[in-house]
Amino acid sequence: MADHYEVLGVERDASPEDIKKAYRRLARQLHPDVNPGEDASERFKLVTHAYDVLSDPEQRRRYDMGGDQSPFGGGGAAGFGGFSDIFETFFGGGGQGGGGRGPRPRSRRERGQDALVRVTLDLGDVVFGTHRDLEVDTAVLCETCQGACTQPGTSEVTCDICHGSGHVQRTVRSLLGNVVTSAPCSVCQGHGTTIPYPCGTCQGQGRVRARRTVSVDIPAGVESGLRLQLPGSGEVGPAGGPNGDLYLEITVETHESFSREGDDLVATLEVSMPDAILGTNTSIQSLDGSVDLEVRPGVQSGDVLTIKGRGITPLRGSQRGDLRVGVHVVTPTRLDHKERALIEEFAKRTKAPKPRLAEHQQGMFSKFRDRFRH
């Protein structure tokens, strides 16, 4: 029994790439289409089987351990399934694959491209959601031919060159015999049909450019950078193919008084020093109406007043966030003589301590960070 390594002319420690190169060289020399002799045919079988064994790691391991000595055993060819696989290795496949079925013609109908529209919202739109009618410049179905691409009363005709297959074949001679290749027909561009009388409105495309209005309900809770997908609202495809999708890219404008943190709205309330000392009741104008606020006596800068349910409705949910109002006590910078005298009298009566470092309180600075983050 001939040794597989000797048949291929390689060392026993040859790499898989060396084994493949040796087999290809011998196969080109011994293939029956190139060398029809009886001896060459037998050698070709031995070379092919040797490669089948040594190209498969498991079969090679068993062979090196003394197994698989039959000339054509081991369950058949592992590296190649026969002469057709050899052709595929050297030339990338024969003419018509898929069990004898030739390539099919390419449809003119294709899916349309997706479209992107940028939408700018104010913060109030984010709180409650909004409705928009958007003008979109896109491809729409041709009203003249309704996507048929032909003049009314006419139709496509079978291509005279490829006879409707959409492909043409040619034979290439090689060392291993004749190989049939297939390529798209240059006359019909692979469609299998031609259009002798294209539609004059769309020039045979089945669609035209136009502006159309897209009505969309934008949900509450969106934020800048978010893209909303509207399936089937993009441009129509060639030859009346299905529409692509429309994407809305959201940008939220900055509000002069409110900012967003998660599902909460954040604002700052300026309180005069007398109101901070004595307390007061006030109202503020939120994004959905007036809101009453109680400023308790002795309120400090950085304190946060929370109004439940006056924030943003989440994108996937129904319970609104809160409105959080951070207090900023405004210290007067200009006092007349009488006002200054009153403050000095107040200081004497209260015997206020001198400024000093306070004991650290976890979360004290986070209140300021929350208010001034945006």
Short mmCIF file of C-alpha atoms in Angstrom, two decimals:
data_model
loop_
_atom_site.label_atom_id
_atom_site.label_comp_id
_atom_site.label_asym_id
_atom_site.label_seq_id
_atom_site.Cartn_x
_atom_site.Cartn_y
_atom_site.Cartn_z
CA MET A 1 0.00 0.00 0.00
CA ALA A 2 1.49 3.33 -1.06
CA ASP A 3 2.13 5.83 1.68
CA HIS A 4 -0.16 8.89 1.37
CA TYR A 5 2.70 11.26 2.09
CA GLU A 6 4.85 9.64 -0.60
CA VAL A 7 1.96 9.74 -3.09
CA LEU A 8 1.70 13.51 -2.61
CA GLY A 9 5.47 13.96 -2.35
CA VAL A 10 5.42 15.74 1.02
CA GLU A 11 7.05 15.15 4.39
CA ARG A 12 5.05 13.63 7.25
CA ASP A 13 5.12 16.95 9.12
CA ALA A 14 3.88 18.92 6.10
CA SER A 15 1.44 21.72 6.84
CA PRO A 16 -2.15 21.65 5.48
CA GLU A 17 -1.20 24.38 3.00
CA ASP A 18 1.76 22.33 1.71
CA ILE A 19 -0.53 19.31 1.28
CA LYS A 20 -3.08 21.37 -0.64
CA LYS A 21 -0.40 22.85 -2.94
CA ALA A 22 1.03 19.39 -3.66
CA TYR A 23 -2.39 17.98 -4.49
CA ARG A 24 -3.29 20.84 -6.81
CA ARG A 25 -0.01 20.44 -8.71
CA LEU A 26 -0.50 16.69 -9.16
CA ALA A 27 -4.21 17.01 -9.98
CA ARG A 28 -3.45 19.37 -12.83
CA GLN A 29 -0.94 16.87 -14.24
CA LEU A 30 -2.97 13.67 -13.77
CA HIS A 31 -6.57 14.74 -14.36
CA PRO A 32 -8.17 12.44 -17.01
CA ASP A 33 -9.15 15.42 -19.16
CA VAL A 34 -5.50 16.42 -19.37
CA ASN A 35 -3.73 13.05 -19.19
CA PRO A 36 -6.07 10.26 -20.48
CA GLY A 37 -3.58 7.40 -19.91
CA GLU A 38 -4.55 4.39 -17.75
CA ASP A 39 -1.60 4.88 -15.42
CA ALA A 40 -2.41 8.56 -14.99
CA SER A 41 -6.01 7.71 -14.12
CA GLU A 42 -4.94 5.26 -11.40
CA ARG A 43 -2.41 7.71 -10.00
CA PHE A 44 -5.05 10.43 -10.00
CA LYS A 45 -7.28 8.23 -7.85
CA LEU A 46 -4.45 7.56 -5.42
CA VAL A 47 -3.53 11.25 -5.26
CA THR A 48 -7.15 12.23 -4.65
CA HIS A 49 -7.61 9.68 -1.87
CA ALA A 50 -4.32 10.67 -0.25
CA TYR A 51 -5.44 14.27 -0.20
CA ASP A 52 -8.89 13.31 1.15
CA VAL A 53 -7.25 11.62 4.12
CA LEU A 54 -4.45 14.08 4.86
CA SER A 55 -6.57 17.22 4.41
CA ASP A 56 -8.97 16.13 7.16
CA PRO A 57 -7.36 16.51 10.62
CA GLU A 58 -9.22 13.56 12.16
CA GLN A 59 -8.57 11.18 9.24
CA ARG A 60 -4.92 12.26 9.15
CA ARG A 61 -4.58 11.56 12.88
CA ARG A 62 -6.04 8.07 12.46
CA TYR A 63 -3.81 7.43 9.44
CA ASP A 64 -0.68 8.50 11.32
CA MET A 65 -1.68 6.04 14.06
CA GLY A 66 -1.94 3.18 11.54
CA GLY A 67 -5.62 3.28 10.53
CA ASP A 68 -7.48 3.94 7.22
CA GLN A 69 -5.26 1.82 4.95
CA SER A 70 -7.91 1.16 2.30
CA PRO A 71 -7.25 3.05 -0.92
CA PHE A 72 -10.75 4.57 -1.11
CA GLY A 73 -12.25 4.01 2.36
CA GLY A 74 -13.12 6.38 5.13
CA GLY A 75 -16.58 7.33 3.96
CA GLY A 76 -15.61 8.79 0.62
CA ALA A 77 -13.81 11.99 -0.28
CA ALA A 78 -13.53 14.48 2.55
CA GLY A 79 -11.80 17.32 0.75
CA PHE A 80 -13.63 16.98 -2.58
CA GLY A 81 -16.94 15.38 -3.46
CA GLY A 82 -15.86 14.36 -6.99
CA PHE A 83 -14.81 16.00 -10.23
CA SER A 84 -17.44 18.74 -9.88
CA ASP A 85 -15.83 19.87 -6.61
CA ILE A 86 -12.44 19.93 -8.27
CA PHE A 87 -13.79 22.28 -10.92
CA GLU A 88 -15.22 24.47 -8.18
CA THR A 89 -11.89 24.58 -6.34
CA PHE A 90 -9.95 25.73 -9.39
CA PHE A 91 -12.55 27.93 -11.15
CA GLY A 92 -15.05 29.07 -8.51
CA GLY A 93 -17.95 26.88 -9.70
CA GLY A 94 -19.34 25.66 -12.98
CA GLY A 95 -21.93 27.22 -15.19
CA GLN A 96 -25.29 26.37 -13.65
CA GLY A 97 -25.48 25.26 -10.07
CA GLY A 98 -28.32 24.47 -7.76
CA GLY A 99 -29.07 20.97 -9.07
CA GLY A 100 -29.29 21.94 -12.74
CA ARG A 101 -31.44 25.02 -12.23
CA GLY A 102 -30.00 27.99 -14.08
CA PRO A 103 -29.79 31.47 -12.56
CA ARG A 104 -33.06 33.32 -12.38
CA PRO A 105 -33.73 36.73 -13.92
CA ARG A 106 -33.55 39.72 -11.59
CA SER A 107 -36.82 41.39 -10.68
CA ARG A 108 -37.25 45.06 -11.53
CA ARG A 109 -39.19 45.55 -8.31
CA GLU A 110 -36.90 46.43 -5.43
CA ARG A 111 -37.43 47.81 -1.96
CA GLY A 112 -37.18 51.58 -1.70
CA GLN A 113 -34.53 53.32 0.35
CA ASP A 114 -35.09 54.52 3.89
CA ALA A 115 -35.53 58.25 4.50
CA LEU A 116 -34.39 60.43 7.41
CA VAL A 117 -36.21 63.57 8.58
CA ARG A 118 -35.00 65.75 11.45
CA VAL A 119 -37.71 67.06 13.75
CA THR A 120 -37.22 69.84 16.30
CA LEU A 121 -39.46 69.85 19.40
CA ASP A 122 -39.83 72.08 22.40
CA LEU A 123 -39.89 70.71 25.94
CA GLY A 124 -43.68 70.94 26.10
CA ASP A 125 -43.94 68.52 23.16
CA VAL A 126 -41.78 66.08 25.10
CA VAL A 127 -44.02 66.27 28.17
CA PHE A 128 -47.28 65.48 26.42
CA GLY A 129 -46.36 64.20 22.95
CA THR A 130 -47.40 65.98 19.77
CA HIS A 131 -48.77 65.54 16.25
CA ARG A 132 -46.83 66.72 13.21
CA ASP A 133 -47.56 66.85 9.49
CA LEU A 134 -44.15 66.51 7.85
CA GLU A 135 -43.32 67.48 4.27
CA VAL A 136 -41.02 64.80 2.82
CA ASP A 137 -39.21 65.01 -0.53
CA THR A 138 -39.08 61.40 -1.67
CA ALA A 139 -39.87 58.90 -4.45
CA VAL A 140 -43.54 58.08 -4.99
CA LEU A 141 -45.37 55.69 -7.31
CA CYS A 142 -45.71 56.91 -10.89
CA GLU A 143 -49.39 57.70 -11.43
CA THR A 144 -49.12 57.20 -15.20
CA CYS A 145 -47.85 53.61 -15.28
CA GLN A 146 -48.55 52.62 -11.64
CA GLY A 147 -45.07 51.09 -11.37
CA ALA A 148 -45.24 49.06 -14.59
CA CYS A 149 -42.42 51.19 -16.13
CA THR A 150 -44.04 50.98 -19.58
CA GLN A 151 -46.26 53.31 -21.54
CA PRO A 152 -49.96 52.60 -20.97
CA GLY A 153 -51.13 49.92 -23.39
CA THR A 154 -47.65 48.40 -23.78
CA SER A 155 -45.71 45.81 -21.81
CA GLU A 156 -42.26 44.32 -21.35
CA VAL A 157 -40.97 41.86 -23.95
CA THR A 158 -38.70 38.86 -23.55
CA CYS A 159 -35.04 39.65 -24.17
CA ASP A 160 -33.83 38.32 -27.55
CA ILE A 161 -30.31 37.74 -26.28
CA CYS A 162 -30.83 35.71 -23.09
CA HIS A 163 -34.33 34.46 -24.04
CA GLY A 164 -35.74 35.53 -20.66
CA SER A 165 -33.15 33.92 -18.40
CA GLY A 166 -31.43 37.19 -17.56
CA HIS A 167 -28.02 35.54 -18.04
CA VAL A 168 -25.79 34.48 -20.90
CA GLN A 169 -23.38 31.55 -20.86
CA ARG A 170 -20.00 31.11 -22.41
CA THR A 171 -17.56 28.20 -22.51
CA VAL A 172 -13.98 28.62 -21.34
CA ARG A 173 -11.32 26.05 -22.21
CA SER A 174 -8.95 25.15 -19.38
CA LEU A 175 -6.41 22.51 -18.45
CA LEU A 176 -9.22 20.49 -16.91
CA GLY A 177 -11.53 20.72 -19.90
CA ASN A 178 -14.35 23.05 -20.88
CA VAL A 179 -15.93 25.12 -18.12
CA VAL A 180 -19.28 26.87 -18.63
CA THR A 181 -19.63 30.28 -16.95
CA SER A 182 -22.68 32.51 -16.60
CA ALA A 183 -22.96 36.32 -16.44
CA PRO A 184 -25.87 38.80 -16.36
CA CYS A 185 -27.16 39.75 -19.80
CA SER A 186 -25.80 43.17 -20.78
CA VAL A 187 -28.86 43.95 -22.91
CA CYS A 188 -31.62 43.46 -20.32
CA GLN A 189 -29.32 43.99 -17.28
CA GLY A 190 -30.29 40.59 -15.91
CA HIS A 191 -34.06 41.22 -15.89
CA GLY A 192 -34.86 38.79 -18.72
CA THR A 193 -37.11 41.39 -20.36
CA THR A 194 -36.68 44.74 -22.09
CA ILE A 195 -38.96 47.78 -22.22
CA PRO A 196 -39.35 48.96 -25.82
CA TYR A 197 -41.73 51.78 -24.86
CA PRO A 198 -40.82 53.16 -21.42
CA CYS A 199 -43.25 55.38 -19.54
CA GLY A 200 -42.69 59.03 -20.47
CA THR A 201 -43.49 60.29 -16.98
CA CYS A 202 -41.00 58.21 -14.99
CA GLN A 203 -38.63 57.24 -17.88
CA GLY A 204 -39.24 53.60 -17.18
CA GLN A 205 -38.44 53.73 -13.44
CA GLY A 206 -41.97 53.21 -12.14
CA ARG A 207 -41.56 56.08 -9.66
CA VAL A 208 -41.02 59.84 -9.60
CA ARG A 209 -39.70 62.41 -7.12
CA ALA A 210 -42.35 64.41 -5.31
CA ARG A 211 -43.21 66.06 -2.01
CA ARG A 212 -45.76 64.35 0.14
CA THR A 213 -47.15 64.87 3.61
CA VAL A 214 -46.59 62.30 6.34
CA SER A 215 -48.75 62.61 9.46
CA VAL A 216 -47.12 61.28 12.59
CA ASP A 217 -47.95 61.18 16.29
CA ILE A 218 -44.75 61.73 18.28
CA PRO A 219 -45.09 60.13 21.72
CA ALA A 220 -44.25 61.79 25.01
CA GLY A 221 -40.88 61.08 26.56
CA VAL A 222 -38.68 61.34 23.46
CA GLU A 223 -35.26 62.96 23.77
CA SER A 224 -32.57 64.45 21.56
CA GLY A 225 -30.80 61.90 19.38
CA LEU A 226 -33.66 59.41 19.47
CA ARG A 227 -34.79 58.00 16.12
CA LEU A 228 -38.38 56.93 15.61
CA GLN A 229 -39.03 54.38 12.87
CA LEU A 230 -42.13 54.57 10.67
CA PRO A 231 -42.20 51.29 8.70
CA GLY A 232 -43.28 51.62 5.07
CA SER A 233 -43.25 55.44 5.08
CA GLY A 234 -39.98 55.82 3.16
CA GLU A 235 -39.57 56.08 -0.61
CA VAL A 236 -41.27 53.66 -2.98
CA GLY A 237 -38.94 51.17 -4.67
CA PRO A 238 -38.08 50.90 -8.38
CA ALA A 239 -40.91 49.50 -10.52
CA GLY A 240 -43.37 50.11 -7.69
CA GLY A 241 -41.43 48.02 -5.19
CA PRO A 242 -42.29 48.14 -1.48
CA ASN A 243 -41.60 51.33 0.45
CA GLY A 244 -38.60 51.72 2.67
CA ASP A 245 -38.89 53.07 6.21
CA LEU A 246 -38.96 56.67 7.43
CA TYR A 247 -36.83 57.63 10.43
CA LEU A 248 -37.48 60.74 12.52
CA GLU A 249 -34.41 62.08 14.32
CA ILE A 250 -35.49 64.09 17.36
CA THR A 251 -33.89 67.31 18.60
CA VAL A 252 -35.32 68.97 21.74
CA GLU A 253 -34.73 72.71 22.09
CA THR A 254 -33.42 74.14 25.34
CA HIS A 255 -36.11 75.73 27.54
CA GLU A 256 -35.44 79.04 29.30
CA SER A 257 -36.73 77.85 32.69
CA PHE A 258 -36.94 74.06 32.75
CA SER A 259 -34.55 71.23 32.02
CA ARG A 260 -34.98 67.49 31.97
CA GLU A 261 -33.45 64.84 34.18
CA GLY A 262 -34.80 61.41 33.38
CA ASP A 263 -38.58 61.72 33.63
CA ASP A 264 -38.38 64.71 35.98
CA LEU A 265 -38.43 68.41 35.15
CA VAL A 266 -35.96 70.59 37.04
CA ALA A 267 -36.23 74.34 37.68
CA THR A 268 -34.79 77.00 40.03
CA LEU A 269 -36.95 79.25 42.25
CA GLU A 270 -35.40 82.53 43.36
CA VAL A 271 -36.60 83.49 46.85
CA SER A 272 -35.91 86.82 48.53
CA MET A 273 -34.20 86.78 51.89
CA PRO A 274 -37.31 88.02 53.80
CA ASP A 275 -39.48 85.32 52.16
CA ALA A 276 -36.86 82.70 52.96
CA ILE A 277 -36.89 83.78 56.59
CA LEU A 278 -40.63 84.25 57.02
CA GLY A 279 -41.92 81.78 54.44
CA THR A 280 -44.45 82.52 51.71
CA ASN A 281 -46.94 81.05 49.26
CA THR A 282 -46.43 81.58 45.55
CA SER A 283 -47.34 80.10 42.20
CA ILE A 284 -45.19 79.28 39.20
CA GLN A 285 -46.10 78.68 35.59
CA SER A 286 -45.22 75.09 34.71
CA LEU A 287 -45.39 73.53 31.26
CA ASP A 288 -49.00 72.52 31.85
CA GLY A 289 -50.42 75.39 33.83
CA SER A 290 -50.03 77.21 37.12
CA VAL A 291 -48.69 75.34 40.16
CA ASP A 292 -49.00 76.54 43.79
CA LEU A 293 -45.88 76.35 45.95
CA GLU A 294 -45.44 76.74 49.69
CA VAL A 295 -42.07 78.11 50.75
CA ARG A 296 -41.72 77.19 54.37
CA PRO A 297 -40.04 79.61 56.85
CA GLY A 298 -36.30 79.14 57.08
CA VAL A 299 -35.89 77.55 53.67
CA GLN A 300 -32.24 77.29 52.59
CA SER A 301 -30.52 77.63 49.23
CA GLY A 302 -30.27 74.15 47.74
CA ASP A 303 -33.49 72.88 49.27
CA VAL A 304 -35.69 71.13 46.70
CA LEU A 305 -39.47 71.46 46.51
CA THR A 306 -41.12 68.51 44.73
CA ILE A 307 -44.45 68.65 42.89
CA LYS A 308 -45.60 65.12 42.12
CA GLY A 309 -46.82 64.18 38.66
CA ARG A 310 -45.84 67.40 36.89
CA GLY A 311 -42.85 65.96 35.04
CA ILE A 312 -42.54 64.04 31.76
CA THR A 313 -44.59 61.04 30.69
CA PRO A 314 -42.05 58.26 29.99
CA LEU A 315 -41.71 56.90 26.47
CA ARG A 316 -42.87 53.47 27.58
CA GLY A 317 -45.19 54.12 30.48
CA SER A 318 -48.02 56.29 31.73
CA GLN A 319 -47.00 57.66 35.13
CA ARG A 320 -45.47 61.11 34.81
CA GLY A 321 -42.32 62.13 36.59
CA ASP A 322 -42.08 65.00 39.09
CA LEU A 323 -41.33 68.71 38.91
CA ARG A 324 -38.37 69.43 41.20
CA VAL A 325 -37.78 73.08 42.09
CA GLY A 326 -34.47 74.01 43.67
CA VAL A 327 -34.51 77.03 45.99
CA HIS A 328 -32.00 79.84 45.51
CA VAL A 329 -32.11 82.48 48.25
CA VAL A 330 -31.25 85.87 46.75
CA THR A 331 -29.10 88.04 49.01
CA PRO A 332 -29.57 91.78 48.39
CA THR A 333 -26.46 93.54 47.12
CA ARG A 334 -27.59 97.15 47.51
CA LEU A 335 -29.13 98.51 50.74
CA ASP A 336 -30.08 102.04 51.66
CA HIS A 337 -29.22 103.49 55.07
CA LYS A 338 -32.47 102.46 56.71
CA GLU A 339 -32.38 98.90 55.34
CA ARG A 340 -28.80 98.47 56.47
CA ALA A 341 -29.69 99.67 59.96
CA LEU A 342 -32.50 97.12 60.15
CA ILE A 343 -30.22 94.29 59.10
CA GLU A 344 -27.59 95.33 61.64
CA GLU A 345 -30.24 95.43 64.37
CA PHE A 346 -31.43 91.99 63.29
CA ALA A 347 -27.85 90.66 63.48
CA LYS A 348 -27.40 92.02 66.98
CA ARG A 349 -30.63 90.46 68.17
CA THR A 350 -29.99 87.03 66.67
CA LYS A 351 -26.30 86.98 67.62
CA ALA A 352 -25.54 85.04 64.45
CA PRO A 353 -22.27 83.06 64.62
CA LYS A 354 -19.37 83.95 62.37
CA PRO A 355 -18.97 82.06 59.08
CA ARG A 356 -17.43 78.62 59.56
CA LEU A 357 -17.16 75.27 57.77
CA ALA A 358 -20.28 73.19 58.29
CA GLU A 359 -20.35 69.49 58.99
CA HIS A 360 -20.40 67.57 55.69
CA GLN A 361 -23.84 66.25 54.72
CA GLN A 362 -24.14 63.56 52.07
CA GLY A 363 -26.23 64.80 49.18
CA MET A 364 -25.91 68.51 49.94
CA PHE A 365 -23.84 69.23 46.83
CA SER A 366 -25.93 66.91 44.67
CA LYS A 367 -28.82 69.34 45.06
CA PHE A 368 -26.79 72.08 43.41
CA ARG A 369 -25.56 69.65 40.77
CA ASP A 370 -29.14 68.68 39.98
CA ARG A 371 -30.18 72.30 39.58
CA PHE A 372 -27.28 73.51 37.49
CA ARG A 373 -26.47 70.40 35.47
CA HIS A 374 -28.28 71.65 32.34
#
